[in-house]
Coordinates of C-alpha atoms in Angstrom, one line a residue:
Chain A
M29 CA 2.2 -24.9 7.5
T30 CA -0.5 -27.5 7.7
T31 CA -2.6 -25.7 5.1
R32 CA 0.0 -26.0 2.4
T33 CA -1.8 -28.6 0.3
A34 CA -5.1 -26.9 1.1
T35 CA -3.9 -23.6 -0.4
L36 CA -2.3 -25.4 -3.4
L37 CA -5.5 -27.2 -4.5
P38 CA -8.5 -25.3 -5.5
R39 CA -11.8 -25.8 -3.7
P40 CA -14.5 -25.3 -6.3
S41 CA -17.9 -24.4 -5.0
L42 CA -21.2 -23.0 -6.3
R43 CA -20.1 -19.6 -5.2
F44 CA -18.7 -19.2 -8.7
L45 CA -22.2 -18.6 -10.0
P46 CA -22.5 -14.8 -9.0
V47 CA -19.1 -14.3 -10.9
W48 CA -20.5 -16.1 -13.9
R49 CA -23.8 -14.2 -13.7
R50 CA -22.0 -10.8 -13.4
N51 CA -20.3 -11.5 -16.7
L52 CA -23.5 -12.6 -18.3
R53 CA -25.2 -9.4 -17.1
V54 CA -22.5 -7.3 -18.8
W55 CA -22.8 -9.4 -22.0
R56 CA -26.5 -8.9 -22.1
K57 CA -25.9 -5.2 -22.2
I58 CA -24.0 -5.5 -25.4
L59 CA -26.2 -8.3 -26.7
I60 CA -26.6 -7.1 -30.3
P61 CA -22.9 -6.6 -31.3
S62 CA -22.1 -9.8 -29.3
V63 CA -24.6 -11.9 -31.2
L64 CA -23.6 -10.4 -34.5
G65 CA -20.0 -11.2 -33.8
N66 CA -21.0 -14.8 -33.0
F67 CA -22.7 -15.2 -36.3
G68 CA -20.8 -12.9 -38.5
E69 CA -17.2 -14.1 -38.2
P70 CA -17.7 -17.9 -38.6
L71 CA -20.1 -17.3 -41.4
L72 CA -17.5 -15.3 -43.3
Y73 CA -14.9 -18.0 -42.6
L74 CA -17.2 -20.8 -43.8
L75 CA -18.2 -19.0 -46.9
A76 CA -14.8 -17.7 -47.9
F77 CA -12.8 -20.8 -47.1
G78 CA -15.6 -23.2 -48.0
Y79 CA -16.3 -21.7 -51.4
G80 CA -12.8 -20.5 -52.1
F81 CA -10.9 -23.6 -51.0
G82 CA -13.7 -26.0 -51.5
R83 CA -13.7 -25.4 -55.2
L84 CA -10.0 -26.3 -55.3
V85 CA -10.1 -29.2 -52.8
G86 CA -13.4 -30.7 -53.6
Q87 CA -13.7 -33.7 -51.3
V88 CA -11.9 -34.6 -48.1
G89 CA -12.3 -38.3 -47.8
E90 CA -16.0 -38.8 -48.4
L91 CA -17.0 -35.3 -47.2
P92 CA -17.4 -32.2 -49.3
Y93 CA -14.9 -29.7 -48.0
M94 CA -17.5 -27.3 -46.6
V95 CA -19.0 -30.1 -44.5
F96 CA -15.5 -31.1 -43.3
L97 CA -14.6 -27.5 -42.5
A98 CA -17.8 -26.6 -40.6
S99 CA -17.1 -29.1 -37.8
G100 CA -13.5 -27.8 -37.6
I101 CA -14.7 -24.2 -37.4
V102 CA -17.0 -25.1 -34.5
C103 CA -14.0 -26.3 -32.5
S104 CA -11.5 -23.6 -33.4
S105 CA -14.1 -20.9 -32.8
A106 CA -14.8 -22.3 -29.4
M107 CA -11.0 -22.3 -28.7
F108 CA -10.6 -18.7 -29.8
T109 CA -13.7 -17.4 -28.0
A110 CA -12.8 -19.1 -24.7
S111 CA -9.1 -18.1 -24.9
F112 CA -9.8 -14.5 -25.7
E113 CA -12.3 -14.2 -22.9
A114 CA -9.9 -15.8 -20.4
L115 CA -7.0 -13.7 -21.6
Y116 CA -8.0 -10.2 -22.6
S117 CA -11.3 -9.8 -20.8
A118 CA -10.3 -11.6 -17.6
Y119 CA -7.0 -9.6 -17.5
T120 CA -9.0 -6.4 -17.9
R121 CA -11.2 -7.3 -15.0
M122 CA -8.3 -8.3 -12.9
E123 CA -5.9 -5.4 -13.6
E124 CA -7.7 -2.5 -15.2
Q125 CA -11.2 -2.6 -13.6
K126 CA -10.2 -4.3 -10.4
T127 CA -13.4 -6.2 -10.6
W128 CA -11.8 -9.2 -9.0
H129 CA -10.6 -7.1 -6.1
A130 CA -14.2 -6.1 -5.3
M131 CA -15.2 -9.8 -5.5
L132 CA -12.4 -10.8 -3.1
G133 CA -13.5 -8.2 -0.6
A134 CA -16.9 -9.9 -0.6
P135 CA -17.1 -13.5 0.7
L136 CA -15.6 -15.0 -2.5
D137 CA -12.3 -16.8 -2.9
I138 CA -9.9 -16.8 -5.8
D139 CA -11.1 -20.3 -6.6
D140 CA -14.6 -19.0 -7.0
V141 CA -13.5 -16.1 -9.2
V142 CA -11.4 -18.3 -11.4
L143 CA -14.1 -20.9 -11.8
G144 CA -16.7 -18.2 -12.5
E145 CA -14.4 -16.7 -15.2
V146 CA -13.6 -20.0 -16.8
A147 CA -17.2 -21.2 -16.8
W148 CA -18.2 -17.9 -18.3
A149 CA -15.6 -18.2 -21.1
A150 CA -16.9 -21.7 -21.8
T151 CA -20.5 -20.4 -21.9
K152 CA -19.5 -17.7 -24.4
A153 CA -17.8 -20.3 -26.5
M154 CA -20.9 -22.4 -26.4
M155 CA -22.9 -19.5 -27.6
S156 CA -20.6 -19.1 -30.6
A157 CA -20.9 -22.9 -31.2
V158 CA -24.7 -22.6 -31.3
A159 CA -24.4 -19.8 -33.8
I160 CA -22.1 -21.8 -36.1
L161 CA -24.3 -24.9 -35.8
L162 CA -27.3 -22.9 -36.8
I163 CA -25.4 -21.5 -39.8
A164 CA -24.1 -24.9 -40.8
T165 CA -27.6 -26.4 -40.5
G166 CA -28.9 -23.6 -42.6
L167 CA -26.3 -24.3 -45.3
G168 CA -27.1 -28.0 -45.1
L169 CA -23.7 -29.0 -43.7
V170 CA -25.0 -31.0 -40.7
A171 CA -26.0 -34.6 -41.0
D172 CA -28.6 -35.2 -38.3
W173 CA -29.8 -34.4 -34.8
R174 CA -26.6 -35.9 -33.2
A175 CA -25.0 -32.5 -34.0
L176 CA -26.7 -31.3 -30.8
L177 CA -24.4 -33.6 -28.8
V178 CA -21.6 -31.3 -30.0
L179 CA -22.7 -28.6 -27.5
P180 CA -21.7 -30.4 -24.3
V181 CA -18.4 -31.5 -25.9
V182 CA -17.6 -27.9 -27.0
G183 CA -18.6 -26.7 -23.5
L184 CA -16.1 -29.0 -21.9
A185 CA -13.4 -28.2 -24.4
A186 CA -13.9 -24.5 -24.1
F187 CA -13.7 -24.9 -20.3
S188 CA -10.3 -26.5 -20.8
F189 CA -9.1 -23.8 -23.3
A190 CA -10.2 -21.1 -20.9
A191 CA -8.5 -22.8 -17.9
C192 CA -5.2 -23.0 -19.8
A193 CA -5.5 -19.4 -21.0
M194 CA -6.2 -18.4 -17.4
I195 CA -2.7 -19.7 -16.5
V196 CA -1.3 -17.3 -19.0
T197 CA -3.4 -14.5 -17.6
A198 CA -2.1 -15.3 -14.1
L199 CA 1.5 -15.0 -15.4
S200 CA 1.0 -11.9 -17.5
R201 CA 2.3 -8.5 -16.6
S202 CA 0.7 -6.9 -19.7
Y203 CA -1.5 -7.6 -22.7
D204 CA 1.5 -8.0 -24.9
F205 CA 2.4 -11.3 -23.1
F206 CA -0.6 -13.0 -24.7
M207 CA 1.0 -12.8 -28.1
Y208 CA 3.5 -15.5 -27.0
Y209 CA 0.6 -17.8 -26.1
F210 CA -1.1 -17.3 -29.4
T211 CA 2.1 -17.6 -31.5
L212 CA 3.6 -20.5 -29.6
G213 CA 0.5 -22.3 -28.4
I214 CA -2.8 -21.5 -30.0
T215 CA -1.8 -21.0 -33.7
P216 CA 0.4 -24.2 -34.0
M217 CA -2.4 -26.1 -32.3
L218 CA -4.9 -24.7 -34.7
L219 CA -2.9 -25.6 -37.7
M220 CA -2.0 -29.2 -36.7
S221 CA -5.3 -30.4 -35.1
G222 CA -7.3 -31.2 -38.2
V223 CA -9.4 -28.1 -38.3
F224 CA -8.7 -27.1 -41.9
F225 CA -7.3 -30.3 -43.3
P226 CA -7.1 -33.9 -42.1
L227 CA -4.4 -34.8 -39.7
D228 CA -3.2 -37.7 -41.8
Q229 CA -1.8 -35.2 -44.3
L230 CA 0.9 -34.5 -41.7
P231 CA 3.9 -36.5 -40.7
P232 CA 3.1 -39.1 -37.9
L233 CA 5.3 -37.2 -35.4
V234 CA 3.2 -34.0 -35.8
S235 CA 0.0 -36.0 -35.5
L236 CA 1.3 -37.6 -32.3
L237 CA 2.2 -34.1 -31.0
A238 CA -1.2 -32.8 -31.9
H239 CA -2.8 -35.6 -29.9
L240 CA -1.0 -34.3 -26.8
L241 CA -3.1 -31.2 -27.1
P242 CA -6.8 -30.8 -26.6
L243 CA -8.0 -29.3 -29.9
A244 CA -7.3 -32.5 -32.0
H245 CA -9.3 -34.5 -29.6
T246 CA -12.1 -32.1 -29.7
V247 CA -12.2 -32.2 -33.5
E248 CA -12.2 -35.9 -33.4
I249 CA -15.4 -36.0 -31.4
V250 CA -17.2 -33.1 -33.0
R251 CA -16.6 -34.0 -36.6
P252 CA -18.3 -37.4 -36.7
L253 CA -21.1 -36.0 -34.6
M254 CA -21.8 -33.3 -37.2
T255 CA -21.1 -35.3 -40.3
G256 CA -22.9 -38.5 -39.3
G257 CA -19.8 -40.6 -38.8
E258 CA -18.8 -42.9 -36.0
V259 CA -17.1 -41.5 -32.9
T260 CA -14.2 -43.7 -31.9
G261 CA -12.0 -43.5 -28.8
L262 CA -14.4 -41.2 -27.1
A263 CA -13.1 -42.0 -23.6
L264 CA -9.5 -41.1 -24.5
H265 CA -10.6 -37.9 -26.2
L266 CA -12.7 -36.7 -23.3
G267 CA -10.0 -37.8 -20.9
V268 CA -7.4 -35.6 -22.5
I269 CA -9.7 -32.6 -22.8
L270 CA -10.9 -33.0 -19.2
A271 CA -7.3 -33.4 -17.9
Y272 CA -6.4 -30.0 -19.5
G273 CA -9.4 -28.5 -17.8
V274 CA -8.8 -29.8 -14.4
V275 CA -5.1 -29.3 -14.3
G276 CA -5.5 -25.9 -15.9
Y277 CA -8.0 -24.8 -13.4
A278 CA -5.9 -26.0 -10.5
V279 CA -2.7 -24.4 -11.8
A280 CA -4.4 -21.1 -12.7
S281 CA -6.0 -20.9 -9.2
A282 CA -2.7 -21.6 -7.4
L283 CA -0.9 -19.0 -9.5
L284 CA -3.6 -16.4 -9.1
R285 CA -3.7 -17.0 -5.3
R286 CA 0.0 -16.3 -5.3
R287 CA -0.3 -13.2 -7.4
L288 CA -3.3 -11.6 -5.8
L289 CA -3.1 -12.7 -2.1
R290 CA 0.6 -11.8 -1.6
Chain B
M7 CA -15.9 1.2 31.5
N8 CA -13.8 0.4 34.5
S9 CA -11.1 -2.2 35.2
T10 CA -13.0 -4.6 37.5
S11 CA -12.6 -8.1 36.1
P12 CA -16.2 -8.7 34.9
A13 CA -16.1 -5.6 32.8
L14 CA -12.7 -6.5 31.5
A15 CA -14.0 -9.9 30.5
A16 CA -16.9 -8.2 28.8
T17 CA -14.5 -6.0 26.9
T18 CA -12.5 -8.9 25.7
A19 CA -15.6 -10.8 24.6
E20 CA -16.7 -7.7 22.7
A21 CA -13.4 -7.5 20.8
V22 CA -14.1 -7.3 17.1
V23 CA -10.4 -7.6 16.1
V24 CA -7.7 -9.2 18.1
A25 CA -4.2 -9.1 16.5
E26 CA -1.1 -10.3 18.3
D27 CA 2.4 -9.7 17.0
L28 CA 1.4 -9.7 13.3
V29 CA 4.4 -9.8 11.0
K30 CA 4.4 -9.4 7.2
R31 CA 7.6 -9.5 5.2
Y32 CA 8.2 -8.4 1.7
G33 CA 11.6 -8.9 0.2
G34 CA 13.3 -9.4 3.5
R35 CA 11.8 -6.3 5.0
N36 CA 9.2 -6.3 7.8
V37 CA 6.5 -4.2 6.3
V38 CA 4.4 -5.0 9.3
D39 CA 6.5 -5.6 12.4
R40 CA 4.9 -7.3 15.4
V41 CA 1.7 -5.3 15.3
S42 CA -0.8 -5.9 18.1
L43 CA -4.3 -4.4 18.1
N44 CA -7.5 -4.8 20.0
V45 CA -10.6 -3.2 18.4
R46 CA -13.8 -3.1 20.5
R47 CA -17.3 -3.4 19.3
G48 CA -18.9 0.0 18.6
E49 CA -15.7 2.0 18.4
C50 CA -14.1 3.8 15.6
F51 CA -10.5 2.7 15.5
G52 CA -7.9 4.5 13.4
L53 CA -4.6 3.4 12.0
L54 CA -2.7 6.7 11.6
G55 CA 0.6 6.8 9.8
P56 CA 2.4 8.1 6.7
N57 CA 2.3 6.3 3.3
G58 CA 4.1 3.1 3.4
A59 CA 3.8 2.6 7.1
G60 CA 2.1 -0.7 6.8
K61 CA -1.5 0.4 7.3
T62 CA -2.9 -1.1 4.1
T63 CA -1.0 -4.4 4.6
T64 CA -2.4 -4.6 8.1
L65 CA -5.9 -4.2 6.8
R66 CA -5.4 -6.7 4.1
M67 CA -4.3 -9.2 6.7
L68 CA -7.4 -8.5 8.8
L69 CA -9.5 -9.3 5.7
G70 CA -7.6 -12.5 4.9
L71 CA -6.4 -11.0 1.6
T72 CA -2.8 -11.4 2.7
T73 CA -1.4 -14.1 4.9
P74 CA 0.6 -13.0 7.9
D75 CA 4.1 -14.4 8.2
A76 CA 3.7 -14.6 11.9
G77 CA 1.3 -13.7 14.7
R78 CA -2.2 -14.5 15.7
L79 CA -5.3 -12.8 14.3
E80 CA -9.0 -13.0 15.0
V81 CA -11.8 -11.0 13.4
L82 CA -15.4 -11.3 14.8
G83 CA -14.2 -14.3 16.8
L84 CA -13.0 -16.1 13.7
P85 CA -9.4 -17.1 13.1
I86 CA -7.8 -15.4 10.1
P87 CA -6.9 -16.3 7.4
E88 CA -8.4 -19.8 8.0
R89 CA -12.0 -18.5 8.1
A90 CA -11.5 -15.2 6.4
R91 CA -14.3 -15.8 3.9
E92 CA -16.8 -16.3 6.7
A93 CA -15.6 -13.2 8.4
R94 CA -15.9 -11.1 5.2
R95 CA -19.6 -12.1 5.1
R96 CA -20.0 -9.9 8.1
V97 CA -17.6 -7.1 7.2
G98 CA -17.9 -4.2 4.8
I99 CA -14.9 -3.0 2.9
V100 CA -14.1 0.4 1.4
P101 CA -10.9 0.0 -0.5
Q102 CA -8.3 2.7 -1.0
F103 CA -8.9 2.8 -4.8
D104 CA -12.4 2.6 -6.0
N105 CA -13.2 -0.7 -7.7
L106 CA -16.8 0.0 -8.6
D107 CA -17.8 -2.0 -11.7
P108 CA -17.5 0.3 -14.7
D109 CA -19.7 -1.9 -16.8
F110 CA -22.7 -1.2 -14.6
T111 CA -24.9 1.6 -13.4
V112 CA -25.1 2.7 -9.8
E113 CA -28.0 0.4 -9.0
E114 CA -26.5 -2.5 -10.9
N115 CA -23.3 -2.1 -9.0
L116 CA -25.2 -2.6 -5.7
L117 CA -27.2 -5.5 -7.1
T118 CA -24.2 -7.3 -8.4
Y119 CA -22.2 -6.7 -5.3
A120 CA -25.1 -8.1 -3.2
S121 CA -25.0 -11.2 -5.4
Y122 CA -21.4 -11.9 -4.3
F123 CA -22.8 -12.2 -0.8
G124 CA -25.4 -14.7 -2.0
M125 CA -28.2 -12.2 -1.6
S126 CA -31.2 -12.7 -3.9
G127 CA -32.3 -9.9 -6.2
N128 CA -35.4 -9.1 -4.0
E129 CA -33.4 -9.1 -0.8
A130 CA -30.9 -6.8 -2.4
R131 CA -33.5 -4.5 -3.9
S132 CA -35.1 -4.1 -0.5
R133 CA -31.8 -2.6 0.8
I134 CA -30.8 -0.6 -2.2
A135 CA -33.3 2.3 -1.9
G136 CA -32.0 3.0 1.6
L137 CA -28.4 2.8 0.5
I138 CA -28.9 5.1 -2.4
E139 CA -30.4 7.6 0.0
F140 CA -27.5 7.1 2.4
A141 CA -25.1 7.9 -0.4
A142 CA -27.3 10.9 -1.6
L143 CA -27.5 9.4 -5.1
Q144 CA -31.2 9.6 -5.6
G145 CA -32.1 10.2 -9.2
R146 CA -28.8 8.6 -10.3
E147 CA -29.7 5.0 -9.9
N148 CA -29.3 4.4 -13.6
A149 CA -26.2 6.6 -14.1
P150 CA -23.1 4.8 -15.4
I151 CA -20.2 4.9 -13.0
A152 CA -18.1 6.9 -15.4
T153 CA -20.5 9.9 -15.1
L154 CA -20.1 10.1 -11.3
S155 CA -17.8 12.6 -9.5
G156 CA -15.0 11.3 -7.3
G157 CA -17.1 12.1 -4.2
M158 CA -20.1 10.3 -5.5
K159 CA -18.0 7.3 -6.3
R160 CA -16.6 7.2 -2.8
R161 CA -20.1 7.5 -1.3
L162 CA -21.4 4.7 -3.6
T163 CA -18.4 2.6 -2.5
L164 CA -19.3 3.3 1.1
A165 CA -23.0 2.4 0.5
R166 CA -21.9 -0.8 -1.3
A167 CA -19.9 -1.8 1.8
L168 CA -23.1 -1.7 3.8
I169 CA -25.1 -4.0 1.5
N170 CA -24.6 -6.9 3.9
Q171 CA -25.4 -4.9 7.1
P172 CA -21.9 -5.5 8.3
E173 CA -20.9 -5.7 12.0
L174 CA -17.5 -4.2 11.1
V175 CA -16.7 -1.7 8.3
V176 CA -13.1 -1.4 7.2
L177 CA -12.0 1.7 5.3
D178 CA -8.7 2.2 3.7
E179 CA -8.0 6.0 3.4
P180 CA -11.7 6.8 2.8
T181 CA -11.1 10.4 1.9
T182 CA -7.8 10.4 0.2
G183 CA -7.9 12.4 -3.1
L184 CA -11.3 14.1 -2.3
D185 CA -11.8 17.8 -2.2
P186 CA -12.7 19.3 1.2
Q187 CA -16.4 19.3 0.6
A188 CA -16.6 15.7 -0.6
R189 CA -14.4 14.8 2.4
H190 CA -17.0 16.4 4.7
H191 CA -19.8 14.4 3.0
I192 CA -17.9 11.2 3.8
W193 CA -17.2 12.2 7.4
Q194 CA -20.8 13.0 7.9
R195 CA -21.8 9.5 6.8
L196 CA -19.1 7.8 8.9
R197 CA -20.3 9.7 11.9
R198 CA -23.8 8.5 11.2
L199 CA -22.5 4.9 11.2
I200 CA -20.7 5.5 14.4
E201 CA -23.8 6.9 16.0
Q202 CA -25.7 3.8 14.9
G203 CA -23.2 1.7 16.8
S204 CA -21.2 0.3 13.9
T205 CA -17.6 -0.7 14.5
L206 CA -15.2 1.1 12.1
I207 CA -11.6 0.6 11.4
L208 CA -10.0 3.2 9.1
T209 CA -6.6 4.1 8.0
T210 CA -5.6 7.6 7.3
H211 CA -2.7 9.9 7.0
Y212 CA -4.8 12.9 7.7
M213 CA -4.5 13.6 11.4
E214 CA -7.6 15.9 11.3
E215 CA -9.6 12.9 10.1
A216 CA -8.2 10.7 12.8
E217 CA -9.0 13.3 15.5
R218 CA -12.5 14.0 14.3
L219 CA -13.7 10.4 13.8
C220 CA -11.7 8.0 15.9
D221 CA -12.3 7.0 19.5
R222 CA -8.9 5.4 19.6
L223 CA -5.9 5.5 17.3
A224 CA -2.9 3.4 16.7
I225 CA 0.0 5.4 15.4
I226 CA 1.9 3.2 12.9
D227 CA 5.4 4.0 11.6
Q228 CA 7.7 1.7 9.7
G229 CA 5.5 -1.2 10.4
R230 CA 5.3 -0.8 14.1
V231 CA 2.5 0.5 16.5
I232 CA 4.3 3.1 18.5
A233 CA 1.3 4.3 20.5
C234 CA -2.3 3.5 20.9
D235 CA -4.9 5.4 22.8
S236 CA -7.7 8.0 22.3
P237 CA -6.5 11.1 20.4
R238 CA -7.1 13.4 23.4
A239 CA -5.3 11.1 25.8
M240 CA -2.3 10.8 23.5
I241 CA -2.1 14.6 23.0
G242 CA -2.4 15.1 26.7
A243 CA 0.3 12.5 27.5
E244 CA 2.8 13.3 24.8
V245 CA 2.8 17.0 24.1
E246 CA 2.4 20.3 25.8
P247 CA -1.0 21.8 25.2
H248 CA 0.2 25.0 23.4
V249 CA 2.0 25.2 20.1
I250 CA 3.5 28.3 18.5
E251 CA 4.7 27.9 15.0
I252 CA 7.2 30.4 13.5
Q253 CA 8.7 30.2 10.1
G254 CA 12.0 31.0 8.4
A255 CA 15.7 31.6 9.2
E256 CA 15.1 34.7 11.2
A257 CA 12.6 32.8 13.4
R258 CA 15.2 30.0 13.9
E259 CA 17.7 32.5 15.2
W260 CA 15.2 34.1 17.5
S261 CA 14.2 30.8 18.9
A262 CA 17.8 29.6 19.3
R263 CA 18.3 32.6 21.6
L264 CA 15.4 31.4 23.8
G265 CA 17.6 28.6 25.1
S266 CA 16.1 25.6 26.9
A267 CA 15.7 27.3 30.3
S268 CA 12.4 28.9 29.3
G269 CA 10.2 25.8 29.7
V270 CA 9.7 25.7 26.0
R271 CA 10.5 22.6 24.0
Q272 CA 11.6 23.3 20.4
R273 CA 11.4 21.3 17.3
S274 CA 12.1 22.1 13.7
A275 CA 9.9 20.6 11.0
G276 CA 10.9 21.6 7.5
D277 CA 11.0 25.4 7.3
S278 CA 9.0 25.8 10.6
T279 CA 10.1 25.9 14.1
L280 CA 7.6 24.6 16.6
L281 CA 7.6 25.8 20.2
Y282 CA 5.7 23.7 22.7
T283 CA 4.8 25.0 26.1
A284 CA 2.3 24.7 28.9
D285 CA 2.2 28.4 29.4
P286 CA 2.2 30.4 26.2
K287 CA 1.9 33.9 27.7
P288 CA 5.6 34.8 28.1
L289 CA 6.4 33.5 24.6
L290 CA 3.6 35.4 23.0
E291 CA 4.7 38.6 24.8
A292 CA 8.2 38.1 23.6
L293 CA 7.1 37.4 20.1
G294 CA 4.9 40.6 20.2
E295 CA 8.1 42.6 20.5
T296 CA 9.5 41.1 17.3
R297 CA 8.3 41.4 13.7
L298 CA 8.0 37.6 13.4
R299 CA 4.8 36.2 12.2
Y300 CA 3.6 33.3 14.3
L301 CA 0.7 30.9 14.6
H302 CA -0.6 29.9 18.1
R303 CA -2.7 26.7 18.1
P304 CA -3.6 23.9 20.4
A305 CA -1.5 20.7 20.2
D306 CA -2.8 18.0 17.9
M307 CA -2.1 14.5 16.6
E308 CA 0.5 15.9 14.2
D309 CA 2.6 17.0 17.1
V310 CA 2.2 13.7 18.8
F311 CA 3.3 12.0 15.7
L312 CA 6.3 14.3 15.2
K313 CA 7.4 13.7 18.8
L314 CA 7.0 10.0 18.7
T315 CA 8.5 9.3 15.3
G316 CA 10.9 12.2 14.9
H317 CA 9.4 13.0 11.5
D318 CA 6.4 14.5 9.8
L319 CA 3.3 12.6 8.8
R320 CA 3.8 13.8 5.3
D321 CA 7.4 12.6 5.0

């Protein structure tokens, strides 16, 4: 078939917007618990770890532990928010609620639905980042206005996390399958990407491995932006994150086309 | 409509769906096996067949939601699946299983679905009042989907399918699972659409539904179209006009003694014996002399189906 490559590669378009807006509309209905969740959980983490551990650890390099941790939490929280949305919520809309089926009966393609879902997951992650930034600012853990530049970075990273999670959703036959992804993917990445402690505490091999994944690169941009440091190797960091996003989106779209249009 | 060539050309030009030799294979089996269809503008066209006959797969192919393994397909003049999305812009879909958005109210469902067509909020709102009325859901605009009955959900799904003022409405088993009253509500609305000149394609395994609504029917069995015509023409061509049904072993013995010389064609279907004849009088008289209970009725699509496929629609 001549359309082979055409059906393999996604064709993104602005048609993703109504899908994104649909999810926003639902989110607005449960605004209060959503926002409370955004603020509540990271606040607890920051306080518990920051005060608990911080007392033991004291300084990480030149930074007080709370300051060090806040930037890590922005990144990990973006990862979790985006992943959960693109796994559990997206799967519910695909399999339980058949929301996607309704969309596909309208003039939308799989590519539009996937892009809409991934963009929405990224949006939700950005909202949680905003919440944490506000908390961190309130606690005096943010150096200066450059912290605002964190938002686009987190948005991009969250897009990539969501796109990768969408691959897992595309392959899943039930919710149970997601545990593999968390146990084998997300949790190891969380522990070795410099969120809770600096990467140089780990053997060089682990650090190398971590840099094959997007979270470490996200932390390395976000941390200096929030703590007033110098961002180095920006192009490489963004490149890796972007690559996960683009490849993730393409693979997820192809898999879902195969799954839903059989 | 006659068969002079200009009229024929006009008919072809007015074809809403042209399918030629569609094939769909799953696991080495032809679920749809060289199906050819021609649906004309303004008609209600039915795909009648038992569960698993390939009706839904055929519909999915028409909508570009499944790629045919072979064959040629055009919907509203557009090649499918290549330009399926454009075609869907002008088509309304009522799926077999409701996929209303449970996170939204009745009105929000219509608004959100309209947005998938690129309609603005105002444009959608201007259509929604009419659609709510069509679905007889006035006063329930703000009701969550979970509070609607099965019939209401179906009517809302039908109303939703009309949001884009479609030229063609495709309905997959529109009344399956509904109680008789809810079914009549749906039929009423479908008839209204037909009167307004909409083109409808529906699948069903209820022959009553097919006979009541459809101008033309394709009988599908095991992936093949085995007959295609108006219900009346098919009944006239395929079966004798009178049917007498008798039940049980005693009835079977009685009918066996009739033999084949009596101008009566016999057929057993489950527990029943069906007697087909052009002239029921002698049979009825003979039956009157027995204690057998019988049902005398005109031939219907079920009989056509049984004759053509050798089995029951419900099998």
